[in-house]
Amino acid sequence: MDLVAWPTNTMKLKWRRLYFYNLSTEPWEPNITTNVQFNQKWSELVPTGIPIPTPRTAEFEGKIGFFEGGGYVSKVFSAL
Protein backbone atom coordinates (compact mmCIF):
# COMPACT_ATOMS: atom_id res chain seq x y z
CA MET A 1 0.00 0.00 0.00
CA ASP A 2 1.41 3.40 -1.02
CA LEU A 3 0.95 6.19 1.51
CA VAL A 4 1.86 9.82 1.13
CA ALA A 5 2.32 11.94 4.24
CA TRP A 6 3.03 15.58 4.83
CA PRO A 7 3.46 17.69 7.96
CA THR A 8 1.36 20.80 8.44
CA ASN A 9 2.13 23.71 10.69
CA THR A 10 -0.37 25.98 12.37
CA MET A 11 1.44 29.21 13.16
CA LYS A 12 -0.80 30.33 16.04
CA LEU A 13 -1.01 27.00 17.82
CA LYS A 14 2.60 25.96 17.18
CA TRP A 15 1.78 22.30 16.70
CA ARG A 16 2.28 19.83 13.91
CA ARG A 17 0.03 17.11 12.53
CA LEU A 18 0.84 14.43 9.98
CA TYR A 19 -1.78 13.64 7.31
CA PHE A 20 -1.80 10.48 5.19
CA TYR A 21 -3.39 9.65 1.86
CA ASN A 22 -3.63 6.04 0.76
CA LEU A 23 -2.86 6.23 -2.96
CA SER A 24 -4.93 3.13 -3.71
CA THR A 25 -8.19 4.68 -2.45
CA GLU A 26 -10.02 7.89 -3.18
CA PRO A 27 -9.78 10.68 -0.56
CA TRP A 28 -13.07 11.72 1.07
CA GLU A 29 -12.47 15.39 0.21
CA PRO A 30 -14.52 16.31 -2.89
CA ASN A 31 -11.88 18.65 -4.35
CA ILE A 32 -8.91 16.24 -4.50
CA THR A 33 -8.29 12.83 -6.04
CA THR A 34 -5.62 10.13 -6.12
CA ASN A 35 -6.86 9.26 -9.63
CA VAL A 36 -8.39 6.00 -8.39
CA GLN A 37 -11.97 7.17 -9.10
CA PHE A 38 -11.27 10.38 -10.98
CA ASN A 39 -13.88 9.53 -13.65
CA GLN A 40 -16.57 9.27 -10.97
CA LYS A 41 -15.49 12.35 -9.03
CA TRP A 42 -15.01 15.34 -11.33
CA SER A 43 -13.52 14.31 -14.67
CA GLU A 44 -16.56 15.77 -16.47
CA LEU A 45 -15.50 19.22 -15.20
CA VAL A 46 -12.16 19.10 -17.05
CA PRO A 47 -12.66 20.55 -20.55
CA THR A 48 -11.62 18.60 -23.63
CA GLY A 49 -8.05 19.42 -24.62
CA ILE A 50 -6.73 19.95 -21.07
CA PRO A 51 -3.84 17.52 -20.50
CA ILE A 52 -4.07 14.95 -17.69
CA PRO A 53 -2.12 15.64 -15.50
CA THR A 54 -2.31 19.38 -16.14
CA PRO A 55 0.97 21.29 -15.80
CA ARG A 56 1.00 24.27 -13.43
CA THR A 57 1.94 26.82 -16.07
CA ALA A 58 0.60 30.23 -17.06
CA GLU A 59 -1.21 28.61 -20.00
CA PHE A 60 -3.54 26.72 -17.63
CA GLU A 61 -3.76 29.29 -14.83
CA GLY A 62 -7.38 29.87 -13.79
CA LYS A 63 -8.62 26.81 -15.68
CA ILE A 64 -10.08 23.59 -14.33
CA GLY A 65 -7.66 20.73 -14.83
CA PHE A 66 -5.92 17.83 -13.10
CA PHE A 67 -3.15 19.54 -11.13
CA GLU A 68 -0.68 17.60 -8.99
CA GLY A 69 -0.25 18.79 -5.42
CA GLY A 70 -3.81 18.54 -4.11
CA GLY A 71 -3.80 18.33 -0.34
CA TYR A 72 -0.23 19.74 -0.52
CA VAL A 73 1.02 16.30 -1.57
CA SER A 74 2.59 14.99 -4.77
CA LYS A 75 0.59 12.20 -6.46
CA VAL A 76 -2.64 13.73 -5.14
CA PHE A 77 -4.46 15.98 -7.62
CA SER A 78 -6.77 19.00 -7.41
CA ALA A 79 -9.12 20.54 -9.97
CA LEU A 80 -7.76 24.08 -9.62
Coordinates of C-alpha atoms in Angstrom, one line a residue:
M1 CA 0.0 0.0 0.0
D2 CA 1.4 3.4 -1.0
L3 CA 0.9 6.2 1.5
V4 CA 1.9 9.8 1.1
A5 CA 2.3 11.9 4.2
W6 CA 3.0 15.6 4.8
P7 CA 3.5 17.7 8.0
T8 CA 1.4 20.8 8.4
N9 CA 2.1 23.7 10.7
T10 CA -0.4 26.0 12.4
M11 CA 1.4 29.2 13.2
K12 CA -0.8 30.3 16.0
L13 CA -1.0 27.0 17.8
K14 CA 2.6 26.0 17.2
W15 CA 1.8 22.3 16.7
R16 CA 2.3 19.8 13.9
R17 CA 0.0 17.1 12.5
L18 CA 0.8 14.4 10.0
Y19 CA -1.8 13.6 7.3
F20 CA -1.8 10.5 5.2
Y21 CA -3.4 9.7 1.9
N22 CA -3.6 6.0 0.8
L23 CA -2.9 6.2 -3.0
S24 CA -4.9 3.1 -3.7
T25 CA -8.2 4.7 -2.4
E26 CA -10.0 7.9 -3.2
P27 CA -9.8 10.7 -0.6
W28 CA -13.1 11.7 1.1
E29 CA -12.5 15.4 0.2
P30 CA -14.5 16.3 -2.9
N31 CA -11.9 18.6 -4.4
I32 CA -8.9 16.2 -4.5
T33 CA -8.3 12.8 -6.0
T34 CA -5.6 10.1 -6.1
N35 CA -6.9 9.3 -9.6
V36 CA -8.4 6.0 -8.4
Q37 CA -12.0 7.2 -9.1
F38 CA -11.3 10.4 -11.0
N39 CA -13.9 9.5 -13.7
Q40 CA -16.6 9.3 -11.0
K41 CA -15.5 12.3 -9.0
W42 CA -15.0 15.3 -11.3
S43 CA -13.5 14.3 -14.7
E44 CA -16.6 15.8 -16.5
L45 CA -15.5 19.2 -15.2
V46 CA -12.2 19.1 -17.0
P47 CA -12.7 20.5 -20.5
T48 CA -11.6 18.6 -23.6
G49 CA -8.1 19.4 -24.6
I50 CA -6.7 19.9 -21.1
P51 CA -3.8 17.5 -20.5
I52 CA -4.1 14.9 -17.7
P53 CA -2.1 15.6 -15.5
T54 CA -2.3 19.4 -16.1
P55 CA 1.0 21.3 -15.8
R56 CA 1.0 24.3 -13.4
T57 CA 1.9 26.8 -16.1
A58 CA 0.6 30.2 -17.1
E59 CA -1.2 28.6 -20.0
F60 CA -3.5 26.7 -17.6
E61 CA -3.8 29.3 -14.8
G62 CA -7.4 29.9 -13.8
K63 CA -8.6 26.8 -15.7
I64 CA -10.1 23.6 -14.3
G65 CA -7.7 20.7 -14.8
F66 CA -5.9 17.8 -13.1
F67 CA -3.1 19.5 -11.1
E68 CA -0.7 17.6 -9.0
G69 CA -0.2 18.8 -5.4
G70 CA -3.8 18.5 -4.1
G71 CA -3.8 18.3 -0.3
Y72 CA -0.2 19.7 -0.5
V73 CA 1.0 16.3 -1.6
S74 CA 2.6 15.0 -4.8
K75 CA 0.6 12.2 -6.5
V76 CA -2.6 13.7 -5.1
F77 CA -4.5 16.0 -7.6
S78 CA -6.8 19.0 -7.4
A79 CA -9.1 20.5 -10.0
L80 CA -7.8 24.1 -9.6

